[in-house]
Coordinates of C-alpha atoms in Angstrom, one line a residue:
M1 CA 53.6 93.6 96.1
N2 CA 56.9 92.1 96.5
K3 CA 59.3 90.3 95.0
T4 CA 58.1 86.9 96.0
L5 CA 54.7 87.2 94.0
I6 CA 56.2 89.0 91.2
A7 CA 58.4 85.9 90.5
L8 CA 55.3 83.3 91.6
A9 CA 53.4 84.9 88.9
I10 CA 55.4 84.9 86.1
A11 CA 56.5 81.5 86.9
A12 CA 52.8 80.1 87.3
A13 CA 52.4 81.4 83.3
L14 CA 56.0 80.1 82.0
P15 CA 56.1 76.4 80.2
V16 CA 59.6 74.4 81.5
A17 CA 62.7 73.7 78.6
A18 CA 63.7 77.4 77.9
Q19 CA 65.6 77.4 74.3
A20 CA 67.7 80.5 75.2
D21 CA 69.0 82.2 78.8
D22 CA 71.0 85.4 79.2
S23 CA 71.9 87.6 81.7
T24 CA 73.3 90.7 81.8
L25 CA 74.0 92.7 84.9
S26 CA 75.1 96.8 84.4
G27 CA 75.0 99.9 86.5
S28 CA 77.3 103.4 87.2
V29 CA 78.7 105.3 89.6
S30 CA 78.4 108.9 89.3
T31 CA 80.2 111.7 92.1
N32 CA 78.6 115.1 91.7
Y33 CA 81.5 118.1 93.0
T34 CA 79.8 121.7 93.4
D35 CA 81.9 125.1 93.7
Q36 CA 79.3 125.7 96.5
G37 CA 81.3 122.4 98.0
V38 CA 78.5 120.1 98.1
V39 CA 79.5 116.7 96.9
E40 CA 76.7 114.1 95.4
T41 CA 76.9 110.1 94.7
E42 CA 74.4 108.1 93.3
A43 CA 74.7 104.9 92.3
S44 CA 72.6 102.4 90.3
L45 CA 72.9 98.4 89.9
S46 CA 70.5 96.2 88.3
L47 CA 70.9 92.7 87.0
S48 CA 68.8 91.5 84.3
A49 CA 68.0 88.2 82.3
S50 CA 65.8 87.0 78.9
E51 CA 64.5 83.1 77.9
V52 CA 63.1 82.4 75.2
L53 CA 60.9 79.5 76.4
A54 CA 60.2 77.0 74.0
N55 CA 56.7 77.8 72.9
G56 CA 58.3 80.7 71.3
M57 CA 57.3 83.4 74.0
T58 CA 60.2 85.4 75.7
A59 CA 60.1 85.7 79.5
T60 CA 62.4 88.1 80.9
A61 CA 62.7 90.5 84.8
T62 CA 64.9 93.2 85.9
F63 CA 66.2 93.7 89.1
D64 CA 66.8 97.1 91.3
V65 CA 69.8 95.2 93.1
L66 CA 70.5 99.0 95.2
G67 CA 66.6 99.9 95.3
G68 CA 64.4 99.6 97.7
T69 CA 61.2 97.3 97.4
N70 CA 58.9 96.9 94.3
Q71 CA 62.0 97.8 92.0
G72 CA 62.0 94.5 89.6
T73 CA 60.0 94.1 86.4
A74 CA 59.1 90.4 85.0
T75 CA 58.0 90.2 81.6
L76 CA 56.2 87.3 79.3
T77 CA 56.1 88.1 75.3
G78 CA 54.2 86.6 72.3
D79 CA 52.4 86.3 69.7
F80 CA 49.4 87.4 72.4
G81 CA 50.8 90.4 73.5
A82 CA 53.2 91.3 76.8
L83 CA 52.8 90.6 80.4
T84 CA 54.1 92.6 82.7
V85 CA 54.3 92.5 86.8
G86 CA 56.2 95.0 89.5
E87 CA 57.4 98.9 88.6
I88 CA 55.5 99.8 85.8
D89 CA 54.8 103.3 84.6
S90 CA 52.5 105.1 86.7
D91 CA 49.6 105.8 83.8
G92 CA 51.4 103.9 80.6
A93 CA 48.2 102.6 80.0
F94 CA 46.5 106.0 80.1
Q95 CA 49.2 107.9 77.7
A96 CA 48.7 105.0 75.1
G97 CA 45.4 105.5 74.3
D98 CA 45.6 109.9 75.3
V99 CA 46.9 110.1 71.1
G100 CA 45.1 113.7 70.9
G101 CA 48.1 114.8 73.7
A102 CA 45.4 116.2 76.0
V103 CA 46.5 115.7 79.7
A104 CA 50.2 115.3 80.5
N105 CA 52.3 112.7 81.5
T106 CA 51.9 112.1 85.2
E107 CA 55.0 113.6 87.8
D108 CA 56.2 114.6 90.8
A109 CA 57.2 117.6 91.6
D110 CA 60.4 116.9 92.5
E111 CA 61.0 113.9 90.5
G112 CA 59.6 113.9 87.4
G113 CA 57.8 110.8 85.8
T114 CA 56.5 108.5 88.4
T115 CA 56.4 104.6 88.7
V116 CA 54.0 101.7 90.9
S117 CA 54.2 99.0 92.1
G118 CA 50.9 96.9 89.4
I119 CA 50.2 95.2 86.6
M120 CA 50.2 96.0 82.9
F121 CA 48.9 94.1 80.0
S122 CA 48.9 95.0 76.0
T123 CA 48.2 93.9 72.4
T124 CA 47.6 94.4 68.7
Q125 CA 45.1 92.8 66.8
A126 CA 44.1 93.6 63.4
G127 CA 45.0 97.3 64.4
L128 CA 43.4 97.8 67.4
A129 CA 45.9 98.3 70.1
I130 CA 45.1 97.8 74.0
T131 CA 46.7 98.4 77.4
A132 CA 45.3 97.7 80.1
Q133 CA 47.2 98.5 83.9
V134 CA 46.3 97.5 88.0
N135 CA 48.1 100.0 89.7
G136 CA 48.5 98.3 93.9
A137 CA 47.8 99.6 96.5
T138 CA 50.6 100.6 99.1
G139 CA 51.7 101.5 102.4
A140 CA 52.5 104.7 102.7
A141 CA 56.3 105.5 103.2
A142 CA 57.2 108.2 106.8
G143 CA 55.9 111.4 105.8
A144 CA 54.4 110.3 102.6
A145 CA 51.2 109.5 100.7
S146 CA 50.2 105.6 101.1
E147 CA 49.4 104.9 96.8
T148 CA 45.9 103.2 95.8
R149 CA 44.5 100.4 94.3
S150 CA 43.9 101.4 90.2
T151 CA 42.8 100.4 87.1
Q152 CA 43.5 101.9 83.2
F153 CA 42.7 101.3 79.4
G154 CA 43.9 102.9 76.8
A155 CA 43.3 101.9 73.4
T156 CA 43.8 103.2 69.5
Y157 CA 42.8 101.9 66.5
D158 CA 44.8 103.2 62.4
F159 CA 43.1 103.4 59.2
N160 CA 44.0 105.3 56.3
G161 CA 47.4 106.9 58.6
V162 CA 44.5 108.2 61.2
T163 CA 44.8 107.4 64.6
V164 CA 41.8 107.5 67.0
G165 CA 42.4 106.6 70.1
Y166 CA 40.2 106.9 74.3
A167 CA 41.8 106.5 77.7
Y168 CA 40.0 105.8 80.8
A169 CA 41.6 106.1 84.4
S170 CA 39.6 104.9 88.1
A171 CA 41.9 106.9 90.2
D172 CA 44.8 109.3 90.6
A173 CA 48.3 107.4 88.9
D174 CA 50.1 108.4 91.9
S175 CA 49.8 109.8 94.8
T176 CA 52.5 111.4 96.0
D177 CA 53.6 114.8 96.3
G178 CA 52.9 117.6 94.0
P179 CA 51.4 114.9 91.6
T180 CA 50.1 116.4 88.1
G181 CA 48.2 114.9 85.4
V182 CA 46.2 111.5 85.0
T183 CA 43.4 112.0 87.9
A184 CA 40.9 110.4 89.3
A185 CA 37.8 109.6 86.7
M186 CA 39.3 110.9 84.2
S187 CA 38.2 109.7 80.4
A188 CA 40.1 111.2 77.5
F189 CA 40.0 111.3 73.6
G190 CA 41.7 112.1 70.6
V191 CA 42.7 111.9 67.3
A192 CA 46.2 111.8 65.3
Y193 CA 47.3 112.5 61.5
T194 CA 50.4 112.7 60.3
M195 CA 50.6 113.7 56.5
G196 CA 54.0 114.0 55.3
D197 CA 56.2 116.7 57.5
I198 CA 53.0 118.0 58.7
S199 CA 51.8 116.2 62.4
L200 CA 48.3 117.3 63.3
T201 CA 46.8 115.9 66.8
A202 CA 43.0 116.9 69.0
G203 CA 42.4 115.5 72.7
K204 CA 40.1 116.3 74.8
D205 CA 39.7 114.9 78.3
S206 CA 36.6 115.0 81.3
I207 CA 38.3 117.6 83.5
D208 CA 38.9 120.7 80.9
A209 CA 36.2 122.2 79.3
D210 CA 38.7 123.2 75.8
T211 CA 39.4 121.0 73.1
D212 CA 43.4 120.8 72.9
F213 CA 45.5 120.7 69.1
N214 CA 48.4 120.7 67.8
V215 CA 49.8 121.5 64.1
S216 CA 53.6 120.8 63.6
Y217 CA 55.4 121.2 60.0
T218 CA 59.3 119.9 60.2
T219 CA 60.7 120.0 57.1
S220 CA 65.0 119.7 56.3
M221 CA 67.1 121.7 53.9
D222 CA 70.2 120.8 53.9
S223 CA 72.4 121.0 56.6
L224 CA 69.0 123.2 58.5
T225 CA 65.9 122.0 60.2
V226 CA 63.5 123.6 61.4
T227 CA 60.1 122.4 62.7
A228 CA 57.6 125.0 63.4
S229 CA 54.2 124.4 65.4
M230 CA 51.3 126.4 67.1
D231 CA 48.4 124.6 69.9
N232 CA 44.9 125.8 70.6
D233 CA 46.3 128.9 72.4
S234 CA 47.5 130.5 69.5
E235 CA 51.0 130.2 70.4
Y236 CA 53.4 129.0 68.6
Q237 CA 57.8 127.6 68.9
I238 CA 60.1 127.1 66.3
D239 CA 62.8 125.1 66.7
L240 CA 66.2 126.0 64.4
G241 CA 69.2 123.6 64.2
Y242 CA 71.9 124.1 61.5
A243 CA 75.2 121.9 61.1
L244 CA 78.8 123.7 59.8
A245 CA 81.8 121.9 59.3
G246 CA 84.4 120.9 61.7
G247 CA 81.7 119.5 64.0
L248 CA 80.3 123.0 64.9
A249 CA 76.5 122.8 65.1
L250 CA 74.0 126.4 65.7
S251 CA 70.4 125.9 67.9
A252 CA 67.4 128.0 68.0
E253 CA 64.3 128.0 70.5
I254 CA 61.6 130.7 69.7
D255 CA 58.1 130.7 71.5
S256 CA 55.8 133.3 71.6
D257 CA 56.3 134.0 74.9
A258 CA 58.6 137.1 74.1
T259 CA 60.7 135.7 77.4
A260 CA 60.9 131.9 76.1
T261 CA 63.4 132.3 73.5
S262 CA 66.9 130.7 73.7
M263 CA 69.8 130.5 71.7
G264 CA 73.0 127.8 71.4
V265 CA 76.6 126.5 69.8
S266 CA 78.2 123.3 70.4
Y267 CA 81.5 121.9 69.2
T268 CA 81.6 118.0 68.9
S269 CA 86.0 116.5 68.1
G270 CA 86.8 112.8 68.5
D271 CA 85.9 112.6 72.5
L272 CA 85.3 116.1 73.1
T273 CA 81.8 118.4 73.6
A274 CA 81.6 121.4 74.5
S275 CA 78.3 123.6 74.0
V276 CA 77.3 127.1 74.7
T277 CA 73.4 128.2 76.0
K278 CA 71.5 131.2 76.3
T279 CA 68.5 129.9 78.1
D280 CA 65.1 131.6 77.9
D281 CA 65.5 132.7 81.9
K282 CA 68.6 135.6 80.3
T283 CA 71.4 133.3 81.8
T284 CA 73.6 131.2 80.2
D285 CA 74.4 127.5 80.3
A286 CA 78.4 126.1 79.7
S287 CA 79.7 122.7 79.6
I288 CA 82.5 121.1 78.0
A289 CA 82.6 116.4 78.7
L290 CA 85.0 114.4 77.8
D291 CA 84.1 110.5 76.7
F292 CA 86.2 107.7 77.9
G293 CA 84.4 104.5 76.3
N294 CA 83.3 104.0 80.0
A295 CA 83.9 106.6 82.2
D296 CA 82.8 110.5 81.1
L297 CA 84.2 114.0 82.6
E298 CA 81.3 117.0 82.7
L299 CA 82.8 120.1 83.4
A300 CA 79.9 122.6 83.8
R301 CA 78.2 126.2 84.6
D302 CA 74.5 126.2 85.7
G303 CA 73.7 130.2 85.5
G304 CA 69.9 130.0 86.9
T305 CA 71.8 128.2 90.1
N306 CA 73.1 130.2 92.8
N307 CA 74.0 133.0 90.2
G308 CA 75.9 130.8 88.0
E309 CA 77.0 127.2 90.2
T310 CA 80.2 125.0 88.8
S311 CA 80.6 121.4 88.9
V312 CA 82.8 118.3 87.9
T313 CA 80.5 115.2 87.4
Y314 CA 82.7 111.8 86.7
T315 CA 81.1 109.1 85.7
V316 CA 81.2 105.2 85.4
A317 CA 79.3 102.9 84.3
F318 CA 79.7 98.9 83.0

């Protein structure tokens, strides 16, 4: 779906006579140097614009100036809901209905969460929330799989604090190498309930025979915060956080897997933040960061990379 079609689709739905006009140009440049002699520079630049139309609807558009094709989005919002055309979350509609967390977010093996070119619509009426999307077919890049057209649907209904949800996808949410998450002809049903500090979720998808559930409890006592959770595999996790005087903070994460325990300490003073963490892979990470307003400087050590890789990163954003 090229940007001309996106612009025409939105323009056709917009009445004239905008009441307000606002545009923003933003971006960043980041340079990272490691003690292995590697230098990497990343840059981003995006343009966003928003208009309040005469009929009360709002039209927004965002365009990644440094990106390739299909790197822009346009959205129309109003009492009817929201319509987005362009680059969207590859499994956004499905995840909106999967309140029980039965299916993990679709991720690429190399880049994490994925996006596709498509159309998404969401609306909420009388406690019923509906999200639907169409992922467009795109041609294959060199050495990559092409994305095929697919549809997704997610719906939730809330009554007396209990939320039930249903989700469906006709095809894989994304076809990049090594995807996980939403796959073809998958559906999911779930329920979520929160009562004070206790949260309960349960969900089942059409692929997995097991029902997933999770119970979590969060409480704060003065400077101490404790979060404990357990799932259907009898695996538990406990997160502890304790804020000390003078900008010091302690944290710990304890999993049922004895090898997955981490501890850390951080210190914040003005624009300076320093931290040391003993990670669950038995290595130690450390960092010192300075905030100069629209610029940041960080010295970091990654204990799990190259037997302890040290890097310096300088980022300027506007």
